Structure formats: structure tokens, C-alpha cells
DNA sequence: TATTGTTATACTCTATAACTATA
DNA sequence: TATAGTTATAGAGTATAACAATA
């Protein structure tokens, strides 16, 4: 893979006005392709959830709370791949809208015990068809086999532990 | 795909202290897998380029300038998928370090003509082996066939046009 | 009037350090 | 002393609006 242009002489440079831009080796990089794909998918999910005023990360937090009632805030943050400090305003927003609530753990009075409210569960129920539509959109582009292959390949990449502290 | 937990009764909630967190349907979502993979790859590229104090986006700009000498700023920004306004500080940083330079187009005195300096070309030459090492790391996890499959699948997702304006 | 580069600004996401109250 | 949640803050990334020079 060569990065430098075929003609390195700046004197014969053309403004390339109107012509397509040559991105060179970028198009062959895994990270570049990942970035483009992730922008497309995350942007679409954001638009699908916009009618409920829910961001993808908020949705992920609601799902984790639904599946793990009473979980500590730090555990949720870890599961979402974010710092404990950055989870605070996210949870503040969910609690202010009555979608989640903060309790206190019985055995450890420092720790919190987070729960989804009924409104939060209802929100998840409204998000479910929106999520299904979003997912189906991209599954259709990939085909059943393609989607399965992609998930396996992405897991091989992403399963390299990343510890946000 | 069901989002709600099997047991919705908050009364029998367990703190799950120590146990693995159940992320439910998130693990099956294309967007979630993409996010994890992209964090792993982009983070690794950032660490590989850290010794040269170059960020992935700066690298991409250098590559585009190398392959398209004399290109306008707005064209570079478009190729990088960012707004013209946000490209200004990025280019400022490259110019301040002597890696790129701003010229003026001959035919249109509003437009700029951007060039890589010799120092910029030397920087790209130093980055090339770092990039190769990074790319090989993930290619090894995927295998030749896996890497080829992944690139094709990611292009099928990311080729949905996104216009940053 | 429209466009190029630019400035200013704001909002999100992310990262670090330090505080509090518990343990 | 160590930990959980929190606060404050700073840095990137990204968004819009508007301005001066030029077309």
C-alpha cells in the first residue's frame, strides 16, 4: 500500500475542479470503511428515534436497565463503554423525564440501584418497532448471510477489550 | 427481537453485583457491533500515530492532499466527510507544523489551493509503516477472506450517501 | 445574488482530577 | 485507604449562522 501520489511534483498540480477527489489508500482501510458505515447506521438510528426524542446511547441505557433492574450506575456505565462521570448527565436526563429512577442499594449505602419506571418500559415498547424498522433497513442491504457474516467479523474486531476506566 | 426483560417485576430485582451485565438485544444490533469495532480500530490507529502526534483525521487530510495537490479546502472537507468550517482549525494545525500550505487558486481568487509540503510528505512516509502495522493487526484477526468480506459488507452499508453540507 | 474561506458559537461526546459519603 | 457517585472542567468532534472577498 503506497500513500504517496503517483506524481509528486507539485508544479504540475491540477486544481481538479469538478473532478472526483482521489482518497487514495483510505478506501482500502478497515477503519475508514468502519467509520463510513458507522456514521450511516448511527445517523439512521438517531433519525428513527428522533420522534421519541431518544438518542442511541439513551436507548442503550434503557435496555440495560430493563434487563438488569437494580444495577449500579457504575456497572451500567461500564456496560455502555463510557466513564462513570459521563453517565451521570445521561441518567439525569432519563430521570428528569421519568423514564428511570435512582434508588439506593441496601447493602452498600454508597451504591445506587437503578430501575426503569413504567414510563421507561412504555418508552422501550414504543422504540421497539422503530428499532426493528431501522435494523431491517440495513439487514435488507446485506442479506441474511451477509448480516450474519458481518456480525461475526465485527465481533472478531471489537472483542479486543477496551477498558474506559 | 424483544427488548423487555423476562421478569419485569422490580420487586425481585437483584443487584447483580459481580455478575456479568446482560446487554440484551444490543449485542445483536448492527450499529452496536459497528460502534464497538470502530472504537477498537480508531483507538488503535490513534495509538499507532501518537508517536508522530498525528490524529486519524489529520492523516486522512494529508493523504488527500498528497493525492490531489492544489485541491480546494472545501473539496478536501467534503472528501473527509466534514464541514468546511470544521476543516479550518484542522488545516491550521497542519500548516502551523509545516506539513501543509495554503495557496491561492489562479482562476478564482476566493478559492484556496492546498499542497503538502516536503515535511508533510516526509511525515506521510513515516506514518506509512505505522499504518501498515495497524492494518496488519486487524487483518490478522480477520484472515484474508474475512477482511475482503468485511470490506464489501461495510461498503454496502456506508455507500448510502451522507451529505454533511 | 451565490460561493469560498473564515469566524464565532454551541452542543455533544469524551477524558481527568478531585470532592462527599460511605466502606 | 479504597470505592461509588458526583462535580467541575477541558478537549475533541460536529452543527449552524453570518461575515468579507470574490464571482
GROMACS .gro file of C-alpha atoms (C1' of nucleotides) in nm:
model
  376
    1UNK     CA    1   0.000   0.000   0.000
    2UNK     CA    2   0.158   0.326  -0.113
    3UNK     CA    3   0.044   0.656   0.028
    4UNK     CA    4   0.232   0.899  -0.194
    5UNK     CA    5   0.073   1.012  -0.520
    6UNK     CA    6   0.197   0.879  -0.849
    7UNK     CA    7   0.314   1.229  -0.947
    8UNK     CA    8   0.482   1.404  -0.657
    9UNK     CA    9   0.579   1.716  -0.850
   10UNK     CA   10   0.370   1.997  -0.711
   11UNK     CA   11   0.442   2.208  -1.018
   12UNK     CA   12   0.210   2.011  -1.242
   13UNK     CA   13  -0.067   2.023  -0.984
   14UNK     CA   14  -0.419   2.050  -1.117
   15UNK     CA   15  -0.699   2.212  -0.920
   16UNK     CA   16  -0.920   1.913  -1.002
   17UNK     CA   17  -1.220   2.142  -1.007
   18UNK     CA   18  -1.523   1.933  -1.069
   19UNK     CA   19  -1.329   1.607  -1.086
   20UNK     CA   20  -1.376   1.339  -0.821
   21UNK     CA   21  -1.135   1.359  -0.529
   22UNK     CA   22  -0.884   1.078  -0.503
   23UNK     CA   23  -0.883   0.950  -0.146
   24UNK     CA   24  -0.604   0.709  -0.229
   25UNK     CA   25  -0.544   0.424   0.014
   26UNK     CA   26  -0.811   0.546   0.256
   27UNK     CA   27  -1.080   0.347   0.076
   28UNK     CA   28  -0.889   0.025   0.144
   29UNK     CA   29  -0.855   0.080   0.519
   30UNK     CA   30  -1.071  -0.116   0.760
   31UNK     CA   31  -1.100   0.184   0.991
   32UNK     CA   32  -1.214   0.417   0.712
   33UNK     CA   33  -1.482   0.175   0.593
   34UNK     CA   34  -1.590   0.122   0.953
   35UNK     CA   35  -1.622   0.495   1.009
   36UNK     CA   36  -1.835   0.548   0.699
   37UNK     CA   37  -2.061   0.254   0.787
   38UNK     CA   38  -2.097   0.358   1.149
   39UNK     CA   39  -2.188   0.715   1.052
   40UNK     CA   40  -2.458   0.580   0.820
   41UNK     CA   41  -2.605   0.337   1.075
   42UNK     CA   42  -2.583   0.557   1.384
   43UNK     CA   43  -2.723   0.853   1.191
   44UNK     CA   44  -3.018   0.647   1.072
   45UNK     CA   45  -3.088   0.518   1.423
   46UNK     CA   46  -3.081   0.873   1.554
   47UNK     CA   47  -3.335   0.979   1.293
   48UNK     CA   48  -3.557   0.677   1.367
   49UNK     CA   49  -3.558   0.757   1.741
   50UNK     CA   50  -3.592   1.135   1.692
   51UNK     CA   51  -3.972   1.120   1.709
   52UNK     CA   52  -3.940   0.990   2.067
   53UNK     CA   53  -3.650   1.230   2.144
   54UNK     CA   54  -3.423   0.940   2.238
   55UNK     CA   55  -3.058   0.913   2.143
   56UNK     CA   56  -2.889   0.583   2.068
   57UNK     CA   57  -2.692   0.593   2.395
   58UNK     CA   58  -3.005   0.671   2.596
   59UNK     CA   59  -3.173   0.377   2.429
   60UNK     CA   60  -2.884   0.150   2.521
   61UNK     CA   61  -2.908   0.265   2.883
   62UNK     CA   62  -3.282   0.193   2.890
   63UNK     CA   63  -3.221  -0.157   2.754
   64UNK     CA   64  -2.953  -0.233   3.011
   65UNK     CA   65  -3.178  -0.106   3.292
   66UNK     CA   66  -3.467  -0.316   3.161
   67UNK     CA   67  -3.259  -0.631   3.155
   68UNK     CA   68  -3.075  -0.566   3.483
   69UNK     CA   69  -3.310  -0.399   3.732
   70UNK     CA   70  -3.133  -0.268   4.039
   71UNK     CA   71  -2.795  -0.247   3.871
   72UNK     CA   72  -2.538   0.003   3.995
   73UNK     CA   73  -2.465   0.315   3.794
   74UNK     CA   74  -2.101   0.222   3.751
   75UNK     CA   75  -2.196  -0.119   3.613
   76UNK     CA   76  -2.430   0.038   3.358
   77UNK     CA   77  -2.163   0.285   3.252
   78UNK     CA   78  -1.914   0.001   3.210
   79UNK     CA   79  -2.162  -0.197   3.002
   80UNK     CA   80  -2.221   0.107   2.779
   81UNK     CA   81  -1.848   0.164   2.733
   82UNK     CA   82  -1.844   0.505   2.896
   83UNK     CA   83  -1.695   0.662   3.209
   84UNK     CA   84  -1.893   0.675   3.528
   85UNK     CA   85  -1.864   1.055   3.527
   86UNK     CA   86  -2.019   1.081   3.181
   87UNK     CA   87  -2.304   0.850   3.273
   88UNK     CA   88  -2.433   1.097   3.533
   89UNK     CA   89  -2.584   1.357   3.296
   90UNK     CA   90  -2.722   1.077   3.077
   91UNK     CA   91  -2.903   0.928   3.376
   92UNK     CA   92  -3.009   1.277   3.489
   93UNK     CA   93  -3.189   1.322   3.159
   94UNK     CA   94  -3.365   0.987   3.181
   95UNK     CA   95  -3.469   1.051   3.542
   96UNK     CA   96  -3.591   1.404   3.466
   97UNK     CA   97  -3.822   1.257   3.202
   98UNK     CA   98  -3.945   0.991   3.442
   99UNK     CA   99  -3.801   0.704   3.237
  100UNK     CA  100  -3.558   0.578   3.503
  101UNK     CA  101  -3.516   0.623   3.874
  102UNK     CA  102  -3.228   0.618   4.118
  103UNK     CA  103  -3.257   0.408   4.430
  104UNK     CA  104  -3.005   0.321   4.699
  105UNK     CA  105  -2.857  -0.025   4.744
  106UNK     CA  106  -2.950  -0.185   5.075
  107UNK     CA  107  -2.615  -0.345   5.149
  108UNK     CA  108  -2.394  -0.055   5.038
  109UNK     CA  109  -2.528   0.293   5.100
  110UNK     CA  110  -2.276   0.445   4.862
  111UNK     CA  111  -2.403   0.246   4.565
  112UNK     CA  112  -2.712   0.323   4.362
  113UNK     CA  113  -2.976   0.080   4.243
  114UNK     CA  114  -3.118   0.189   3.909
  115UNK     CA  115  -3.461   0.095   3.779
  116UNK     CA  116  -3.668   0.152   3.472
  117UNK     CA  117  -4.000   0.320   3.551
  118UNK     CA  118  -4.326   0.214   3.393
  119UNK     CA  119  -4.291   0.515   3.164
  120UNK     CA  120  -3.945   0.389   3.075
  121UNK     CA  121  -4.082   0.047   2.990
  122UNK     CA  122  -4.354   0.209   2.782
  123UNK     CA  123  -4.088   0.413   2.602
  124UNK     CA  124  -3.895   0.096   2.523
  125UNK     CA  125  -4.214  -0.058   2.387
  126UNK     CA  126  -4.259   0.242   2.156
  127UNK     CA  127  -3.895   0.226   2.047
  128UNK     CA  128  -3.909  -0.144   1.963
  129UNK     CA  129  -4.085  -0.112   1.625
  130UNK     CA  130  -3.868   0.189   1.536
  131UNK     CA  131  -3.559  -0.017   1.611
  132UNK     CA  132  -3.693  -0.311   1.411
  133UNK     CA  133  -3.753  -0.087   1.111
  134UNK     CA  134  -3.404   0.058   1.136
  135UNK     CA  135  -3.240  -0.281   1.167
  136UNK     CA  136  -3.444  -0.429   0.883
  137UNK     CA  137  -3.332  -0.146   0.656
  138UNK     CA  138  -2.967  -0.245   0.683
  139UNK     CA  139  -3.032  -0.617   0.705
  140UNK     CA  140  -3.203  -0.587   0.368
  141UNK     CA  141  -2.892  -0.428   0.219
  142UNK     CA  142  -2.676  -0.713   0.347
  143UNK     CA  143  -2.899  -1.015   0.300
  144UNK     CA  144  -2.936  -1.281   0.571
  145UNK     CA  145  -2.597  -1.438   0.504
  146UNK     CA  146  -2.425  -1.102   0.473
  147UNK     CA  147  -2.566  -0.978   0.800
  148UNK     CA  148  -2.455  -1.293   0.981
  149UNK     CA  149  -2.106  -1.272   0.830
  150UNK     CA  150  -2.077  -0.904   0.919
  151UNK     CA  151  -2.174  -0.958   1.283
  152UNK     CA  152  -1.917  -1.233   1.320
  153UNK     CA  153  -1.641  -1.026   1.162
  154UNK     CA  154  -1.725  -0.718   1.370
  155UNK     CA  155  -1.719  -0.922   1.689
  156UNK     CA  156  -1.375  -1.050   1.596
  157UNK     CA  157  -1.258  -0.689   1.579
  158UNK     CA  158  -1.450  -0.539   1.870
  159UNK     CA  159  -1.396  -0.817   2.120
  160UNK     CA  160  -1.049  -0.676   2.181
  161UNK     CA  161  -1.111  -0.549   2.531
  162UNK     CA  162  -1.138  -0.176   2.570
  163UNK     CA  163  -1.144  -0.053   2.926
  164UNK     CA  164  -1.280   0.301   2.965
  165UNK     CA  165  -1.178   0.310   3.333
  166UNK     CA  166  -3.638  -0.928   1.898
  167UNK     CA  167  -3.776  -0.850   2.241
  168UNK     CA  168  -3.641  -0.563   2.446
  169UNK     CA  169  -3.820  -0.613   2.775
  170UNK     CA  170  -3.668  -0.837   3.042
  171UNK     CA  171  -3.813  -1.178   3.113
  172UNK     CA  172  -3.906  -1.067   3.465
  173UNK     CA  173  -4.050  -0.719   3.473
  174UNK     CA  174  -4.129  -0.712   3.843
  175UNK     CA  175  -3.898  -0.461   4.000
  176UNK     CA  176  -3.957  -0.608   4.343
  177UNK     CA  177  -3.750  -0.918   4.282
  178UNK     CA  178  -3.464  -0.713   4.140
  179UNK     CA  179  -3.115  -0.832   4.219
  180UNK     CA  180  -2.818  -0.601   4.238
  181UNK     CA  181  -2.622  -0.837   4.013
  182UNK     CA  182  -2.308  -0.737   4.195
  183UNK     CA  183  -2.021  -0.916   4.034
  184UNK     CA  184  -2.233  -1.091   3.777
  185UNK     CA  185  -2.199  -1.010   3.408
  186UNK     CA  186  -2.431  -0.739   3.283
  187UNK     CA  187  -2.700  -0.850   3.040
  188UNK     CA  188  -2.699  -0.612   2.745
  189UNK     CA  189  -2.995  -0.794   2.593
  190UNK     CA  190  -3.067  -0.727   2.226
  191UNK     CA  191  -2.786  -0.473   2.194
  192UNK     CA  192  -2.535  -0.744   2.109
  193UNK     CA  193  -2.741  -0.843   1.806
  194UNK     CA  194  -2.762  -0.492   1.661
  195UNK     CA  195  -2.550  -0.398   1.360
  196UNK     CA  196  -2.498  -0.048   1.496
  197UNK     CA  197  -2.379  -0.170   1.835
  198UNK     CA  198  -2.129  -0.412   1.681
  199UNK     CA  199  -2.013  -0.138   1.444
  200UNK     CA  200  -1.959   0.102   1.733
  201UNK     CA  201  -1.753  -0.145   1.933
  202UNK     CA  202  -1.542  -0.237   1.631
  203UNK     CA  203  -1.489   0.124   1.530
  204UNK     CA  204  -1.382   0.222   1.882
  205UNK     CA  205  -1.128  -0.060   1.880
  206UNK     CA  206  -0.985   0.023   1.536
  207UNK     CA  207  -0.985   0.402   1.562
  208UNK     CA  208  -0.837   0.382   1.910
  209UNK     CA  209  -0.558   0.158   1.790
  210UNK     CA  210  -0.482   0.384   1.494
  211UNK     CA  211  -0.465   0.682   1.729
  212UNK     CA  212  -0.216   0.499   1.950
  213UNK     CA  213  -0.008   0.392   1.648
  214UNK     CA  214   0.011   0.753   1.522
  215UNK     CA  215   0.064   0.903   1.869
  216UNK     CA  216   0.442   0.888   1.836
  217UNK     CA  217   0.415   1.127   1.541
  218UNK     CA  218   0.143   1.334   1.713
  219UNK     CA  219  -0.095   1.278   1.423
  220UNK     CA  220  -0.467   1.205   1.458
  221UNK     CA  221  -0.655   0.980   1.219
  222UNK     CA  222  -0.839   1.276   1.065
  223UNK     CA  223  -0.515   1.470   1.019
  224UNK     CA  224  -0.369   1.165   0.848
  225UNK     CA  225  -0.666   1.144   0.616
  226UNK     CA  226  -0.622   1.510   0.523
  227UNK     CA  227  -0.253   1.455   0.449
  228UNK     CA  228  -0.337   1.161   0.223
  229UNK     CA  229  -0.599   1.357   0.032
  230UNK     CA  230  -0.357   1.648  -0.013
  231UNK     CA  231  -0.085   1.409  -0.131
  232UNK     CA  232  -0.311   1.254  -0.392
  233UNK     CA  233  -0.478   1.579  -0.501
  234UNK     CA  234  -0.224   1.862  -0.492
  235UNK     CA  235  -0.379   2.203  -0.538
  236UNK     CA  236  -0.723   2.094  -0.422
  237UNK     CA  237  -0.960   2.347  -0.267
  238UNK     CA  238  -1.027   2.344   0.106
  239UNK     CA  239  -1.394   2.282   0.056
  240UNK     CA  240  -1.323   1.981  -0.165
  241UNK     CA  241  -1.093   1.830   0.095
  242UNK     CA  242  -1.351   1.885   0.368
  243UNK     CA  243  -1.615   1.717   0.153
  244UNK     CA  244  -1.386   1.420   0.086
  245UNK     CA  245  -1.322   1.384   0.459
  246UNK     CA  246  -1.693   1.400   0.539
  247UNK     CA  247  -1.673   1.716   0.744
  248UNK     CA  248  -1.798   2.074   0.718
  249UNK     CA  249  -1.585   2.342   0.560
  250UNK     CA  250  -1.597   2.540   0.886
  251UNK     CA  251  -1.458   2.248   1.085
  252UNK     CA  252  -1.179   2.188   0.836
  253UNK     CA  253  -1.028   2.530   0.909
  254UNK     CA  254  -0.873   2.450   1.250
  255UNK     CA  255  -0.759   2.112   1.123
  256UNK     CA  256  -0.573   2.277   0.835
  257UNK     CA  257  -0.445   2.546   1.071
  258UNK     CA  258  -0.277   2.277   1.277
  259UNK     CA  259  -0.117   2.111   0.976
  260UNK     CA  260   0.005   2.445   0.840
  261UNK     CA  261   0.142   2.555   1.178
  262UNK     CA  262   0.355   2.240   1.183
  263UNK     CA  263   0.473   2.299   0.828
  264UNK     CA  264   0.306   1.984   0.694
  265UNK     CA  265   0.069   2.161   0.453
  266UNK     CA  266   0.042   2.503   0.299
  267UNK     CA  267  -0.235   2.726   0.175
  268UNK     CA  268  -0.204   2.879  -0.169
  269UNK     CA  269  -0.448   3.080  -0.377
  270UNK     CA  270  -0.615   2.945  -0.690
  271UNK     CA  271  -0.521   3.134  -1.004
  272UNK     CA  272  -0.859   3.132  -1.172
  273UNK     CA  273  -1.068   3.204  -0.859
  274UNK     CA  274  -0.915   3.435  -0.602
  275UNK     CA  275  -1.167   3.327  -0.339
  276UNK     CA  276  -1.061   2.963  -0.354
  277UNK     CA  277  -0.756   2.814  -0.190
  278UNK     CA  278  -0.510   2.568  -0.343
  279UNK     CA  279  -0.376   2.332  -0.079
  280UNK     CA  280  -0.045   2.150  -0.101
  281UNK     CA  281   0.154   1.905   0.103
  282UNK     CA  282   0.497   2.042   0.197
  283UNK     CA  283   0.812   1.831   0.181
  284UNK     CA  284   0.784   1.794   0.557
  285UNK     CA  285   0.428   1.675   0.504
  286UNK     CA  286   0.543   1.415   0.252
  287UNK     CA  287   0.816   1.305   0.494
  288UNK     CA  288   0.555   1.274   0.768
  289UNK     CA  289   0.340   1.054   0.542
  290UNK     CA  290   0.645   0.839   0.473
  291UNK     CA  291   0.699   0.794   0.848
  292UNK     CA  292   0.329   0.716   0.900
  293UNK     CA  293   0.320   0.452   0.628
  294UNK     CA  294   0.485   0.169   0.827
  295UNK     CA  295   0.281   0.263   1.135
  296UNK     CA  296  -0.035   0.238   0.927
  297UNK     CA  297   0.075  -0.092   0.778
  298UNK     CA  298   0.136  -0.236   1.125
  299UNK     CA  299  -0.203  -0.119   1.244
  300UNK     CA  300  -0.384  -0.258   0.941
  301UNK     CA  301  -0.199  -0.588   0.960
  302UNK     CA  302  -0.303  -0.629   1.323
  303UNK     CA  303  -0.671  -0.635   1.233
  304UNK     CA  304  -0.625  -0.813   0.902
  305UNK     CA  305  -0.465  -1.096   1.101
  306UNK     CA  306  -0.773  -1.122   1.321
  307UNK     CA  307  -0.997  -1.148   1.018
  308UNK     CA  308  -0.795  -1.357   0.777
  309UNK     CA  309  -0.761  -1.268   0.408
  310UNK     CA  310  -1.109  -1.387   0.318
  311UNK     CA  311  -1.265  -1.229   0.626
  312UNK     CA  312  -1.106  -0.894   0.556
  313UNK     CA  313  -1.228  -0.898   0.196
  314UNK     CA  314  -1.578  -0.995   0.302
  315UNK     CA  315  -1.586  -0.727   0.571
  316UNK     CA  316  -1.481  -0.450   0.333
  317UNK     CA  317  -1.751  -0.547   0.086
  318UNK     CA  318  -2.020  -0.559   0.354
  319UNK     CA  319  -1.913  -0.227   0.507
  320UNK     CA  320  -1.921  -0.060   0.166
  321UNK     CA  321  -2.274  -0.189   0.115
  322UNK     CA  322  -2.372  -0.008   0.437
  323UNK     CA  323  -2.163   0.308   0.407
  324UNK     CA  324  -2.228   0.379   0.040
  325UNK     CA  325  -2.561   0.521   0.143
  326UNK     CA  326  -2.482   0.883   0.064
  327UNK     CA  327  -2.428   1.110   0.360
  328UNK     CA  328  -2.405   1.476   0.277
  329UNK     CA  329  -2.250   1.686   0.554
  330UNK     CA  330  -2.347   2.005   0.371
  331DT     C1'  331  -2.728   3.701  -0.570
  332DA     C1'  332  -2.422   3.297  -0.493
  333DT     C1'  333  -1.992   3.093  -0.339
  334DT     C1'  334  -1.516   3.035  -0.069
  335DG     C1'  335  -1.292   3.063   0.326
  336DT     C1'  336  -1.343   3.206   0.761
  337DT     C1'  337  -1.511   3.340   1.241
  338DA     C1'  338  -1.799   3.276   1.618
  339DT     C1'  339  -2.071   2.986   1.872
  340DA     C1'  340  -2.299   2.591   2.078
  341DC     C1'  341  -2.388   2.125   2.174
  342DT     C1'  342  -2.240   1.650   2.222
  343DC     C1'  343  -1.904   1.310   2.348
  344DT     C1'  344  -1.512   1.201   2.588
  345DA     C1'  345  -1.132   1.233   2.943
  346DT     C1'  346  -0.910   1.370   3.407
  347DA     C1'  347  -0.898   1.525   3.862
  348DA     C1'  348  -1.098   1.598   4.288
  349DC     C1'  349  -1.472   1.609   4.616
  350DT     C1'  350  -1.851   1.350   4.951
  351DA     C1'  351  -2.010   0.986   5.182
  352DT     C1'  352  -1.960   0.576   5.267
  353DA     C1'  353  -1.689   0.120   5.330
  354DT     C1'  354  -0.712   0.353   5.247
  355DA     C1'  355  -1.023   0.244   4.895
  356DT     C1'  356  -1.466   0.271   4.641
  357DA     C1'  357  -1.942   0.476   4.431
  358DG     C1'  358  -2.142   0.857   4.279
  359DT     C1'  359  -2.081   1.310   4.169
  360DT     C1'  360  -1.891   1.771   4.024
  361DA     C1'  361  -1.610   2.057   3.758
  362DT     C1'  362  -1.351   2.120   3.368
  363DA     C1'  363  -1.113   2.064   2.942
  364DG     C1'  364  -1.055   1.870   2.492
  365DA     C1'  365  -1.215   1.684   2.067
  366DG     C1'  366  -1.594   1.641   1.708
  367DT     C1'  367  -1.973   1.833   1.489
  368DA     C1'  368  -2.361   2.161   1.397
  369DT     C1'  369  -2.550   2.641   1.235
  370DA     C1'  370  -2.529   3.132   1.126
  371DA     C1'  371  -2.303   3.511   0.949
  372DC     C1'  372  -1.927   3.791   0.762
  373DA     C1'  373  -1.564   3.967   0.389
  374DA     C1'  374  -1.378   3.894  -0.050
  375DT     C1'  375  -1.484   3.743  -0.484
  376DA     C1'  376  -1.758   3.552  -0.860
   0.00000   0.00000   0.00000
